[in-house]
Short mmCIF file of C-alpha atoms and ligand atoms in Angstrom, two decimals:
data_model
loop_
_atom_site.label_atom_id
_atom_site.label_comp_id
_atom_site.label_asym_id
_atom_site.label_seq_id
_atom_site.Cartn_x
_atom_site.Cartn_y
_atom_site.Cartn_z
CA MET Q 110 -4.87 -38.47 -15.19
CA SER Q 111 -2.66 -36.02 -13.25
CA ALA Q 112 -3.89 -34.59 -9.93
CA ARG Q 113 -5.49 -31.17 -10.01
CA PRO Q 114 -3.27 -28.27 -8.85
CA LYS Q 115 -3.84 -27.36 -5.21
CA LEU Q 116 -5.38 -24.01 -4.43
CA GLY Q 117 -4.59 -22.02 -1.27
CA PRO Q 118 -6.09 -18.75 0.02
CA ALA Q 119 -3.43 -16.58 -1.65
CA ASP Q 120 -4.13 -18.26 -5.02
CA TYR Q 121 -7.86 -17.83 -4.56
CA LEU Q 122 -7.58 -14.11 -3.76
CA ALA Q 123 -5.16 -13.60 -6.68
CA GLY Q 124 -7.66 -15.31 -8.98
CA LEU Q 125 -10.52 -13.12 -7.75
CA GLN Q 126 -8.48 -10.06 -8.71
CA CYS Q 127 -7.36 -11.41 -12.08
CA GLU Q 128 -7.20 -14.86 -13.72
CA ARG Q 129 -3.93 -13.97 -15.38
CA ARG Q 130 -2.40 -12.96 -12.05
CA LEU Q 131 -3.28 -16.36 -10.59
CA TRP Q 132 -1.84 -18.16 -13.61
CA LEU Q 133 1.40 -16.14 -13.56
CA THR Q 134 1.75 -16.50 -9.78
CA ARG Q 135 1.72 -20.27 -10.07
CA ARG Q 136 3.28 -20.89 -13.47
CA GLU Q 137 5.75 -18.06 -14.05
CA PRO Q 138 6.39 -16.41 -10.66
CA GLU Q 139 9.85 -15.31 -11.81
CA ARG Q 140 8.15 -12.64 -13.94
CA ALA Q 141 6.94 -10.77 -10.85
CA ALA Q 142 8.47 -7.38 -10.11
CA GLY Q 143 7.71 -4.30 -8.11
CA ASN Q 144 5.86 -5.00 -4.92
CA VAL Q 145 7.43 -8.39 -4.09
CA ALA Q 146 9.29 -6.97 -1.05
CA SER Q 147 6.17 -5.31 0.34
CA VAL Q 148 4.17 -8.54 -0.09
CA ALA Q 149 6.91 -10.38 1.85
CA ALA Q 150 6.78 -7.72 4.59
CA HIS Q 151 2.98 -8.05 4.76
CA LEU Q 152 3.20 -11.85 5.10
CA SER Q 153 5.81 -11.56 7.82
CA ARG Q 154 3.63 -9.07 9.72
CA ALA Q 155 0.60 -11.35 9.31
CA GLY Q 156 2.59 -14.25 10.77
CA GLU Q 157 3.68 -12.15 13.74
CA ILE Q 158 0.12 -11.02 14.52
CA ARG Q 159 -1.15 -14.59 14.22
CA ARG Q 160 1.39 -15.76 16.78
CA HIS Q 161 0.29 -13.02 19.20
CA ALA Q 162 -3.40 -13.92 18.67
CA GLU Q 163 -2.66 -17.50 19.71
CA ARG Q 164 -2.17 -16.15 23.24
CA LEU Q 165 -5.97 -15.75 23.43
CA PHE Q 166 -6.27 -19.55 23.38
CA PRO Q 167 -3.83 -20.81 26.00
CA ALA Q 168 -5.49 -24.23 26.26
CA ALA Q 169 -5.50 -24.86 22.50
CA ASP Q 170 -3.80 -27.84 20.88
CA VAL Q 171 -1.40 -27.04 18.06
CA VAL Q 172 -1.08 -28.63 14.62
CA ASP Q 173 2.47 -27.95 13.52
CA GLU Q 174 3.21 -30.82 11.16
CA LYS Q 175 5.27 -29.65 8.18
CA GLY Q 176 3.45 -31.43 5.33
CA HIS Q 177 -0.20 -30.59 4.61
CA ALA Q 178 -1.28 -34.24 4.43
CA GLU Q 179 0.29 -34.95 7.85
CA ALA Q 180 -1.33 -31.80 9.27
CA VAL Q 181 -4.74 -32.94 7.96
CA GLU Q 182 -4.24 -36.32 9.69
CA ARG Q 183 -3.28 -34.70 13.01
CA THR Q 184 -6.26 -32.30 12.73
CA ARG Q 185 -8.60 -35.24 12.21
CA SER Q 186 -7.41 -36.96 15.36
CA LEU Q 187 -7.72 -33.74 17.43
CA LEU Q 188 -11.25 -33.10 16.14
CA GLY Q 189 -12.27 -36.54 17.38
CA ASP Q 190 -10.89 -35.92 20.86
CA GLU Q 191 -13.61 -34.43 23.07
CA ARG Q 192 -11.05 -33.02 25.52
CA VAL Q 193 -9.79 -30.61 22.84
CA SER Q 194 -11.37 -27.16 23.25
CA ALA Q 195 -9.52 -25.29 20.50
CA ILE Q 196 -7.02 -26.06 17.71
CA LEU Q 197 -4.37 -23.76 16.28
CA GLY Q 198 -3.39 -24.36 12.66
CA ALA Q 199 -6.00 -27.03 11.87
CA ALA Q 200 -5.50 -28.24 8.28
CA PHE Q 201 -8.14 -29.27 5.75
CA GLU Q 202 -8.34 -30.37 2.17
CA HIS Q 203 -11.52 -30.33 0.13
CA LEU Q 204 -11.56 -30.87 -3.63
CA SER Q 205 -8.43 -28.98 -4.71
CA VAL Q 206 -8.51 -26.47 -1.82
CA GLU Q 207 -5.93 -26.60 0.97
CA ILE Q 208 -6.70 -24.53 4.04
CA VAL Q 209 -5.13 -23.86 7.41
CA ALA Q 210 -7.58 -22.47 9.96
CA ASP Q 211 -5.85 -20.05 12.34
CA VAL Q 212 -8.08 -21.11 15.24
CA LEU Q 213 -10.94 -23.60 15.59
CA GLU Q 214 -12.93 -23.21 18.79
CA ARG Q 215 -15.24 -25.95 19.99
CA LEU Q 216 -18.81 -24.70 20.58
CA PRO Q 217 -21.06 -25.95 23.38
CA ASP Q 218 -23.37 -27.71 20.86
CA GLY Q 219 -20.49 -29.75 19.48
CA GLY Q 220 -19.88 -27.65 16.39
CA TRP Q 221 -16.83 -25.45 15.77
CA ARG Q 222 -16.21 -21.74 15.30
CA LEU Q 223 -13.69 -20.71 12.65
CA CYS Q 224 -11.52 -17.75 13.74
CA GLN Q 225 -9.18 -16.20 11.19
CA VAL Q 226 -6.62 -13.58 12.21
CA THR Q 227 -6.00 -10.50 10.09
CA PRO Q 228 -3.06 -8.14 10.66
CA SER Q 229 -4.91 -4.88 10.11
CA GLY Q 230 -7.34 -2.94 12.26
CA ARG Q 231 -9.50 -2.43 9.18
CA VAL Q 232 -11.40 -5.53 8.10
CA SER Q 233 -11.77 -5.68 4.31
CA GLU Q 234 -13.83 -7.45 1.66
CA THR Q 235 -10.72 -9.48 0.90
CA ASP Q 236 -10.77 -10.85 4.46
CA PHE Q 237 -14.35 -12.01 3.89
CA ASP Q 238 -13.38 -13.75 0.64
CA GLY Q 239 -10.55 -15.60 2.41
CA ILE Q 240 -12.86 -16.73 5.23
CA ALA Q 241 -15.52 -17.85 2.73
CA LEU Q 242 -12.94 -20.12 1.08
CA ALA Q 243 -11.89 -21.54 4.47
CA LEU Q 244 -15.51 -22.16 5.45
CA PHE Q 245 -16.09 -23.91 2.12
CA ALA Q 246 -13.18 -26.29 2.78
CA LEU Q 247 -14.14 -26.95 6.41
CA ARG Q 248 -17.81 -27.65 5.69
CA GLY Q 249 -16.87 -29.64 2.60
CA SER Q 250 -14.71 -31.82 4.89
CA GLY Q 251 -17.82 -32.65 6.90
CA LEU Q 252 -17.21 -30.33 9.86
CA HIS Q 253 -20.16 -28.54 11.46
CA VAL Q 254 -19.06 -24.87 11.43
CA PRO Q 255 -22.03 -22.59 12.10
CA SER Q 256 -19.99 -19.53 13.02
CA ALA Q 257 -17.03 -17.51 11.72
CA GLU Q 258 -15.03 -14.73 13.36
CA ILE Q 259 -12.27 -12.34 12.45
CA ILE Q 260 -9.70 -11.59 15.11
CA HIS Q 261 -7.98 -8.28 14.39
CA PRO Q 262 -6.01 -5.53 16.16
CA ASP Q 263 -8.41 -3.12 17.86
CA GLU Q 264 -7.56 0.36 16.57
CA SER Q 265 -8.91 1.94 19.75
CA TYR Q 266 -6.51 -0.01 21.98
CA ALA Q 267 -3.65 2.11 23.38
CA ARG Q 268 -0.43 0.45 24.49
CA GLY Q 269 0.12 0.69 28.22
CA ALA Q 270 3.31 1.82 29.99
CA ALA Q 271 4.06 -1.80 30.89
CA GLY Q 272 3.65 -3.10 27.34
CA ILE Q 273 0.88 -4.77 25.34
CA ASP Q 274 -2.12 -6.40 26.98
CA TRP Q 275 -2.82 -8.93 24.21
CA THR Q 276 -6.33 -9.70 25.41
CA ALA Q 277 -7.29 -6.03 25.07
CA TYR Q 278 -5.20 -5.56 21.91
CA PHE Q 279 -7.35 -7.93 19.82
CA ALA Q 280 -11.00 -7.44 18.87
CA ARG Q 281 -13.19 -10.34 17.81
CA ARG Q 282 -15.91 -9.76 15.26
CA ASP Q 283 -18.58 -12.20 14.17
CA VAL Q 284 -18.60 -12.25 10.36
CA THR Q 285 -20.86 -15.26 9.76
CA ALA Q 286 -23.50 -13.22 7.94
CA ASP Q 287 -20.84 -11.37 5.92
CA VAL Q 288 -19.36 -14.57 4.50
CA GLU Q 289 -22.44 -16.87 4.26
CA PHE Q 290 -23.70 -15.12 1.14
CA LEU Q 291 -20.23 -15.30 -0.49
CA LEU Q 292 -20.16 -19.10 -0.04
CA GLU Q 293 -22.56 -19.67 -2.90
CA ASP Q 294 -19.94 -18.49 -5.42
CA VAL Q 295 -16.97 -20.36 -3.99
CA PRO Q 296 -17.44 -23.82 -5.65
CA GLY Q 297 -17.74 -22.23 -9.10
CA GLN Q 298 -14.67 -20.05 -8.56
CA VAL Q 299 -12.63 -22.98 -7.26
CA GLU Q 300 -13.54 -25.07 -10.30
CA ARG Q 301 -12.73 -22.17 -12.65
CA PHE Q 302 -9.33 -21.54 -11.04
CA ALA Q 303 -8.44 -25.23 -11.02
CA ARG Q 304 -9.17 -25.48 -14.78
CA LEU Q 305 -7.19 -22.31 -15.39
CA LEU Q 306 -4.12 -23.70 -13.62
CA ASP Q 307 -4.42 -26.92 -15.59
CA SER Q 308 -4.07 -25.00 -18.84
CA PRO Q 309 -0.62 -24.32 -20.33
CA ARG Q 310 -1.94 -21.11 -21.91
CA ARG Q 311 -1.74 -17.70 -20.20
CA PRO Q 312 -5.20 -16.16 -19.86
CA ASP Q 313 -5.63 -13.09 -22.09
CA VAL Q 314 -6.40 -10.24 -19.72
CA GLU Q 315 -5.63 -6.61 -20.53
CA PRO Q 316 -4.08 -4.30 -17.94
CA SER Q 317 -6.88 -2.11 -16.62
CA PRO Q 318 -7.81 -0.40 -13.34
CA HIS Q 319 -8.42 -3.87 -11.84
CA CYS Q 320 -4.60 -4.31 -11.72
CA ARG Q 321 -4.42 -1.89 -8.78
CA ARG Q 322 -7.21 -3.23 -6.56
CA PRO Q 323 -7.18 -4.71 -4.01
CA TRP Q 324 -3.40 -4.95 -4.59
CA ALA Q 325 -0.97 -3.36 -7.00
CA CYS Q 326 -0.24 -6.37 -9.19
CA GLU Q 327 3.37 -7.52 -9.28
CA PHE Q 328 3.06 -8.54 -12.96
CA ARG Q 329 2.19 -5.08 -14.25
CA ALA Q 330 5.45 -4.56 -16.15
CA GLU Q 331 5.12 -8.00 -17.72
CA CYS Q 332 1.56 -7.34 -18.88
CA LEU Q 333 2.38 -3.89 -20.29
CA ARG Q 334 5.19 -5.38 -22.39
CA GLY Q 335 4.27 -5.20 -26.06
CA LEU Q 336 1.36 -2.80 -25.53
CA PRO Q 337 1.42 0.78 -26.90
CA ALA Q 338 3.38 3.29 -24.78
CA ASP Q 339 0.13 5.20 -24.33
CA TRP Q 340 -1.98 2.18 -23.38
CA LEU Q 341 -5.30 3.52 -22.15
CA ASP Q 342 -4.86 2.33 -18.57
CA LEU Q 343 -1.80 4.60 -18.22
CA LEU Q 344 -4.04 7.66 -18.17
CA PRO Q 345 -3.68 8.94 -14.57
CA GLY Q 346 -6.86 8.67 -12.52
CA LEU Q 347 -8.94 6.93 -15.22
CA ARG Q 348 -11.90 5.25 -13.56
CA SER Q 349 -12.77 1.66 -14.29
CA SER Q 350 -16.18 2.52 -15.79
CA ARG Q 351 -14.58 5.03 -18.19
CA PHE Q 352 -11.80 2.64 -19.14
CA HIS Q 353 -14.36 0.00 -20.10
CA ALA Q 354 -16.58 2.49 -21.93
CA LEU Q 355 -13.61 3.49 -24.09
CA ARG Q 356 -12.52 -0.11 -24.67
CA GLU Q 357 -16.05 -1.01 -25.78
CA ASP Q 358 -15.65 1.68 -28.43
CA GLY Q 359 -12.42 0.01 -29.57
CA ILE Q 360 -10.10 2.68 -28.10
CA ALA Q 361 -6.83 1.30 -26.75
CA ARG Q 362 -4.53 4.33 -26.72
CA ILE Q 363 -4.64 7.59 -24.79
CA SER Q 364 -3.91 9.49 -28.01
CA ASP Q 365 -7.06 7.99 -29.60
CA ILE Q 366 -9.47 9.20 -26.91
CA PRO Q 367 -12.04 11.35 -28.76
CA GLY Q 368 -11.93 15.10 -28.18
CA ASP Q 369 -15.48 15.16 -26.81
CA PHE Q 370 -14.84 12.40 -24.21
CA PRO Q 371 -15.03 13.98 -20.72
CA LEU Q 372 -11.56 14.14 -19.15
CA ARG Q 373 -10.08 15.97 -16.18
CA PRO Q 374 -7.68 18.82 -17.11
CA GLY Q 375 -4.57 16.73 -16.40
CA GLN Q 376 -5.94 13.79 -18.38
CA ALA Q 377 -6.57 16.07 -21.36
CA LEU Q 378 -2.95 17.21 -21.08
CA ALA Q 379 -1.81 13.57 -21.16
CA ARG Q 380 -3.83 13.05 -24.34
CA SER Q 381 -2.25 16.17 -25.91
CA ALA Q 382 1.23 15.03 -24.91
CA HIS Q 383 0.76 11.62 -26.50
CA ARG Q 384 -0.83 13.02 -29.65
CA ASP Q 385 1.95 15.58 -30.15
CA GLY Q 386 4.74 13.37 -28.87
CA GLU Q 387 5.95 16.05 -26.47
CA LEU Q 388 5.47 17.73 -23.11
CA ALA Q 389 2.09 19.42 -22.51
CA LEU Q 390 1.56 22.30 -20.11
CA ALA Q 391 -1.62 23.97 -18.88
CA SER Q 392 -2.03 27.61 -19.91
CA ASP Q 393 -2.81 28.49 -16.29
CA LEU Q 394 0.23 26.72 -14.83
CA GLY Q 395 1.60 30.12 -13.78
CA ASP Q 396 -1.54 30.80 -11.74
CA MET Q 397 -1.34 27.37 -10.15
CA LEU Q 398 2.23 28.04 -9.04
CA ALA Q 399 1.52 31.53 -7.73
CA GLY Q 400 1.54 30.68 -4.02
CA PHE Q 401 4.70 28.55 -4.06
CA GLY Q 402 7.45 31.19 -3.98
CA PRO Q 403 10.41 31.54 -4.25
CA PRO Q 404 11.61 32.00 -1.65
CA SER Q 405 10.38 28.51 -0.85
CA ASP Q 406 10.86 25.62 1.53
CA TYR Q 407 10.39 21.99 0.43
CA LEU Q 408 9.26 19.59 3.12
CA ASP Q 409 8.84 15.84 3.38
CA PHE Q 410 7.82 13.69 6.37
CA GLU Q 411 8.58 10.04 7.05
CA ALA Q 412 6.39 8.01 9.40
CA ILE Q 413 5.63 4.53 10.66
CA ALA Q 414 2.21 3.05 11.43
CA PRO Q 415 3.13 -0.08 13.40
CA VAL Q 416 0.33 -2.58 13.83
CA VAL Q 417 1.87 -3.53 17.18
CA PRO Q 418 2.30 -0.14 18.87
CA ILE Q 419 5.86 0.59 19.94
CA TYR Q 420 5.27 3.57 22.25
CA ALA Q 421 3.02 3.85 25.32
CA GLY Q 422 -0.27 5.59 24.57
CA THR Q 423 -0.23 4.82 20.84
CA CYS Q 424 -2.67 2.56 18.98
CA PRO Q 425 -2.39 -0.11 16.25
CA ASP Q 426 -1.79 1.42 12.80
CA GLN Q 427 -1.43 4.92 14.31
CA VAL Q 428 0.77 7.16 12.20
CA ILE Q 429 3.91 8.20 14.11
CA PRO Q 430 6.17 10.68 12.28
CA PHE Q 431 9.84 9.98 12.90
CA GLY Q 432 11.74 12.18 10.46
CA TRP Q 433 11.50 15.31 8.37
CA SER Q 434 13.68 16.69 5.63
CA LEU Q 435 13.64 20.25 4.39
CA HIS Q 436 15.35 21.92 1.47
CA ARG Q 437 15.35 25.72 1.58
CA LEU Q 438 15.85 27.80 -1.53
CA THR Q 439 17.69 30.94 -0.48
CA GLN Q 440 17.37 34.35 -2.15
CA ASP Q 441 20.60 33.73 -4.06
CA GLY Q 442 19.29 30.43 -5.48
CA GLU Q 443 21.17 28.07 -3.20
CA LEU Q 444 19.48 24.92 -1.80
CA VAL Q 445 20.22 24.43 1.90
CA HIS Q 446 19.29 21.17 3.66
CA ARG Q 447 17.99 20.60 7.23
CA ASP Q 448 16.60 17.42 8.73
CA PHE Q 449 15.53 15.54 11.82
CA LEU Q 450 15.66 11.79 12.43
CA ALA Q 451 14.37 10.45 15.73
CA ARG Q 452 16.42 8.14 17.89
CA GLY Q 453 13.56 5.63 18.02
CA SER Q 454 14.03 4.56 21.64
CA CYS Q 455 11.15 6.81 22.80
CA ASP Q 456 8.02 8.36 21.27
CA PRO Q 457 9.46 10.75 18.65
CA ARG Q 458 6.47 13.06 18.22
CA ARG Q 459 7.38 15.88 20.60
CA GLU Q 460 10.99 16.07 19.42
CA PHE Q 461 9.78 15.90 15.81
CA ALA Q 462 7.34 18.80 16.37
CA GLU Q 463 9.74 20.98 18.38
CA SER Q 464 12.59 20.60 15.91
CA LEU Q 465 10.27 21.40 13.00
CA ILE Q 466 8.90 24.50 14.70
CA ALA Q 467 12.42 25.66 15.50
CA CYS Q 468 13.42 25.25 11.86
CA LEU Q 469 10.35 26.83 10.29
CA ALA Q 470 8.98 29.43 12.69
CA ALA Q 471 11.41 32.27 11.98
CA VAL Q 472 10.86 32.64 8.22
CA PRO Q 473 7.16 32.63 7.15
CA ARG Q 474 7.70 31.50 3.57
CA PRO Q 475 5.54 29.02 1.63
CA ILE Q 476 6.29 25.35 2.24
CA ALA Q 477 5.88 22.99 -0.69
CA VAL Q 478 4.79 19.40 -0.02
CA TYR Q 479 3.65 16.64 -2.36
CA SER Q 480 0.53 15.15 -0.72
CA PRO Q 481 -2.03 15.94 2.00
CA PHE Q 482 0.00 13.68 4.32
CA GLU Q 483 2.13 16.41 5.90
CA SER Q 484 -0.97 18.48 6.68
CA ARG Q 485 -2.67 15.51 8.36
CA VAL Q 486 0.42 14.76 10.45
CA LEU Q 487 0.62 18.38 11.65
CA ARG Q 488 -3.09 18.39 12.49
CA ASP Q 489 -2.72 15.19 14.55
CA LEU Q 490 0.38 16.52 16.30
CA ALA Q 491 -1.48 19.74 17.18
CA LEU Q 492 -4.26 17.65 18.74
CA GLU Q 493 -1.78 15.51 20.67
CA LEU Q 494 0.58 18.28 21.84
CA ALA Q 495 -1.71 21.08 23.03
CA ASP Q 496 1.15 23.40 24.07
CA LEU Q 497 2.54 23.27 20.49
CA ALA Q 498 -0.82 23.48 18.71
CA ALA Q 499 -0.59 27.15 17.71
CA PRO Q 500 2.83 27.05 16.00
CA LEU Q 501 2.00 23.71 14.37
CA GLU Q 502 -1.22 25.13 12.96
CA ARG Q 503 0.67 28.18 11.69
CA ILE Q 504 3.05 25.89 9.80
CA ARG Q 505 0.07 23.97 8.44
CA THR Q 506 -1.44 27.11 6.92
CA ARG Q 507 1.81 27.67 4.99
CA LEU Q 508 1.77 24.26 3.26
CA ARG Q 509 1.28 24.30 -0.51
CA ASP Q 510 0.59 20.95 -2.15
CA LEU Q 511 2.46 20.65 -5.45
CA GLN Q 512 0.84 17.34 -6.40
CA PRO Q 513 -2.46 18.84 -7.73
CA VAL Q 514 -0.38 21.35 -9.71
CA VAL Q 515 1.50 18.51 -11.39
CA ARG Q 516 -1.71 16.49 -11.85
CA ASP Q 517 -3.57 19.34 -13.59
CA GLY Q 518 -0.74 21.45 -14.97
CA ILE Q 519 1.74 19.28 -16.83
CA TYR Q 520 2.19 15.94 -18.58
CA HIS Q 521 5.57 14.60 -19.65
CA LEU Q 522 5.77 11.41 -21.72
CA GLU Q 523 8.31 10.06 -19.21
CA PHE Q 524 5.65 10.15 -16.47
CA ARG Q 525 4.39 6.91 -18.09
CA GLY Q 526 1.10 7.08 -16.23
CA SER Q 527 2.56 7.82 -12.79
CA LEU Q 528 2.48 11.11 -10.93
CA SER Q 529 4.65 9.86 -8.08
CA LEU Q 530 7.21 12.43 -6.98
CA LYS Q 531 10.01 10.03 -7.91
CA ARG Q 532 8.79 9.64 -11.48
CA VAL Q 533 7.91 13.32 -11.94
CA ALA Q 534 11.21 14.69 -10.61
CA SER Q 535 13.25 12.21 -12.69
CA ALA Q 536 11.28 13.07 -15.83
CA LEU Q 537 11.54 16.84 -15.37
CA SER Q 538 15.17 16.80 -14.31
CA PRO Q 539 17.12 14.18 -16.30
CA GLY Q 540 19.94 12.82 -14.18
CA PHE Q 541 18.01 13.22 -10.94
CA GLY Q 542 16.92 9.91 -9.42
CA TYR Q 543 17.01 7.42 -6.60
CA SER Q 544 18.96 4.59 -8.23
CA ASP Q 545 22.12 5.25 -6.17
CA LEU Q 546 20.18 4.70 -2.91
CA ARG Q 547 20.82 1.09 -2.00
CA ASP Q 548 19.43 0.26 1.44
CA VAL Q 549 16.38 2.57 1.55
CA SER Q 550 14.83 3.83 -1.67
CA ASP Q 551 11.09 4.08 -0.96
CA GLY Q 552 8.72 5.03 1.83
CA GLY Q 553 7.86 1.41 2.71
CA ALA Q 554 11.51 0.50 3.17
CA ALA Q 555 12.05 3.68 5.21
CA ALA Q 556 9.21 2.79 7.61
CA GLU Q 557 10.37 -0.80 7.91
CA THR Q 558 13.95 0.30 8.63
CA PHE Q 559 12.92 2.78 11.30
CA GLU Q 560 10.64 0.20 12.95
CA ARG Q 561 13.61 -2.14 13.24
CA ILE Q 562 15.65 0.64 14.88
CA ALA Q 563 12.80 1.52 17.23
CA ARG Q 564 12.30 -2.12 18.27
CA GLY Q 565 16.02 -2.46 19.00
CA GLU Q 566 16.49 -5.17 16.38
CA LEU Q 567 19.76 -3.76 14.96
CA ASP Q 568 23.22 -3.79 16.50
CA ALA Q 569 25.18 -0.53 16.72
CA ARG Q 570 26.87 -0.92 13.33
CA GLU Q 571 23.70 -1.92 11.54
CA GLU Q 572 21.85 0.97 13.15
CA GLU Q 573 24.47 3.49 12.08
CA ARG Q 574 24.22 2.28 8.49
CA ALA Q 575 20.41 2.23 8.61
CA ARG Q 576 20.25 5.79 9.94
CA ALA Q 577 22.57 7.04 7.20
CA ALA Q 578 20.41 5.31 4.57
CA LEU Q 579 17.24 6.81 6.05
CA ARG Q 580 18.65 10.35 6.08
CA ALA Q 581 19.85 10.00 2.50
CA TYR Q 582 16.44 8.79 1.34
CA CYS Q 583 14.46 11.50 3.20
CA ALA Q 584 16.80 14.17 1.84
CA ARG Q 585 16.27 12.90 -1.71
CA ASP Q 586 12.49 13.25 -1.34
CA SER Q 587 12.57 16.92 -0.31
CA GLU Q 588 15.20 17.57 -2.97
CA ALA Q 589 12.86 15.96 -5.51
CA LEU Q 590 10.22 18.50 -4.53
CA ALA Q 591 12.65 21.38 -5.03
CA VAL Q 592 13.79 19.93 -8.36
CA THR Q 593 10.18 19.58 -9.54
CA HIS Q 594 9.17 23.10 -8.52
CA LEU Q 595 12.25 24.66 -10.11
CA ALA Q 596 11.76 22.66 -13.32
CA LEU Q 597 8.14 23.83 -13.55
CA ARG Q 598 9.25 27.44 -13.10
CA GLN Q 599 11.89 27.06 -15.80
CA LEU Q 600 9.31 25.65 -18.21
CA LEU Q 601 7.08 28.64 -17.49
CA GLU Q 602 9.92 31.06 -18.08
CA ARG Q 603 10.66 29.45 -21.44
CA GLY Q 604 7.12 30.38 -22.49
CA ARG Q 605 5.89 26.88 -23.35
CA PRO Q 606 2.31 27.14 -21.96
CA GLU Q 607 0.93 29.17 -24.88
CA ARG Q 608 0.99 26.21 -27.24
CA ALA Q 609 -0.24 23.62 -24.82
CA ASP Q 610 -3.55 22.13 -23.60
CA ARG Q 611 -5.53 22.91 -26.71
CA SER Q 612 -7.82 19.96 -25.96
CA ARG Q 613 -8.98 21.19 -22.59
S1 LIG X 85 -1.01 -6.69 -14.37
FE1 LIG X 85 -3.21 -6.69 -14.47
S2 LIG X 85 -3.72 -7.97 -16.20
FE2 LIG X 85 -1.62 -8.43 -15.65
S3 LIG X 85 -1.75 -10.15 -14.24
FE3 LIG X 85 -1.73 -8.31 -13.03
S4 LIG X 85 -3.85 -7.82 -12.65
FE4 LIG X 85 -3.79 -9.24 -14.37
#
């Protein structure tokens, strides 16, 4: 009989989200696409935070054997040594579960406390599930572990002028009660996942809202292959309960959703578009666009939220804007571009705010954005920079969010379930896109690139190239806004709304 496949924390959490995701992760990982780079960035950040957390245990012994079996052996010998007060990287195996405990701390009564490190200031249900699995493996190995803790960055900690005080940076939270009640389910889940991985057959699981929580699944494109182009789960904003209610009635396609099923205006437009096989517009799209100009400005911000603060006075995960890009539509229909990209070597917020005020103060025209993000950044800057609060607030009152207009006012078949600015602009303006942007082509890559500049990790040539890539990407985002607004206005002028949204 062959040995059962081993199960680690990442497998376990994947399985809790979706059996098929676990199976694909282990059996056909080459089919993953999409968020692979962001998962790698998350893992690298988690490793970095774990290494910093180890500073809290200067007297700890370290298990750093390469193979898991060797690490388990070394752990066993350290556990039996009464001089050992704490162990970093202790390894355990129980049934098919392989676990590495970030920190084990010896308790006065002879038992041990499990401490797992998480790289975010916000502790999540997923963290509890991971700790429950670790506790299952530790106790199953015969260790007395009455207590469990999460060590995480403290969001209220502000970096000092002299750097990070790691003792103050981390918070420790007892989560024993939070995970004890999850333990009951762990043996059953482990057994289920082990059987699943033993099977050569992919589990049949339909794409549904579960594919996006707690992570956007990297196998989404694979699972949508072969399904109808208007698969129900591609209806923007469809809640899980409504998805399942419709599936229980045998409905699989957006175009088959009954006319009396309650939908938001934009969802009803999507249904019309799929039924008619063409673009659908809301009859009140003109009203929705009334406050947007022209003349108009189109604005996009880029920001980082470093878990290890880079600048004195800033906190873990605090949003720090580092660049803005603005396209201005002049009276004669020309698009003019302005931008700002911080140097990175010092806190960019004041320079960011002053340059933005200088660019926008003179001409009080509407400013189109594509999320509430820009408004939140301006509000936070106004709180931080009291002397600039009034002009920043004035800019804030001029913001007009185009995203709700798109959500409720138009559906194009090429949106394919996504209302991201990238998808919308490309659909409404064929030929417009991001595919020529090589080094930075999404917000995550932009933040990562700027963080590397700010931390001084790039040499002069690399930095020059990175800055050019960042400016090109930011410019494309504000241009996408302009392209979207202008396309919507053109559709209005062509008189399409009259025949649209009959199902609303
Ligand atoms: S896309 Fe959805 S159904 Fe497919 S593996 Fe991922 S979570 Fe499961």
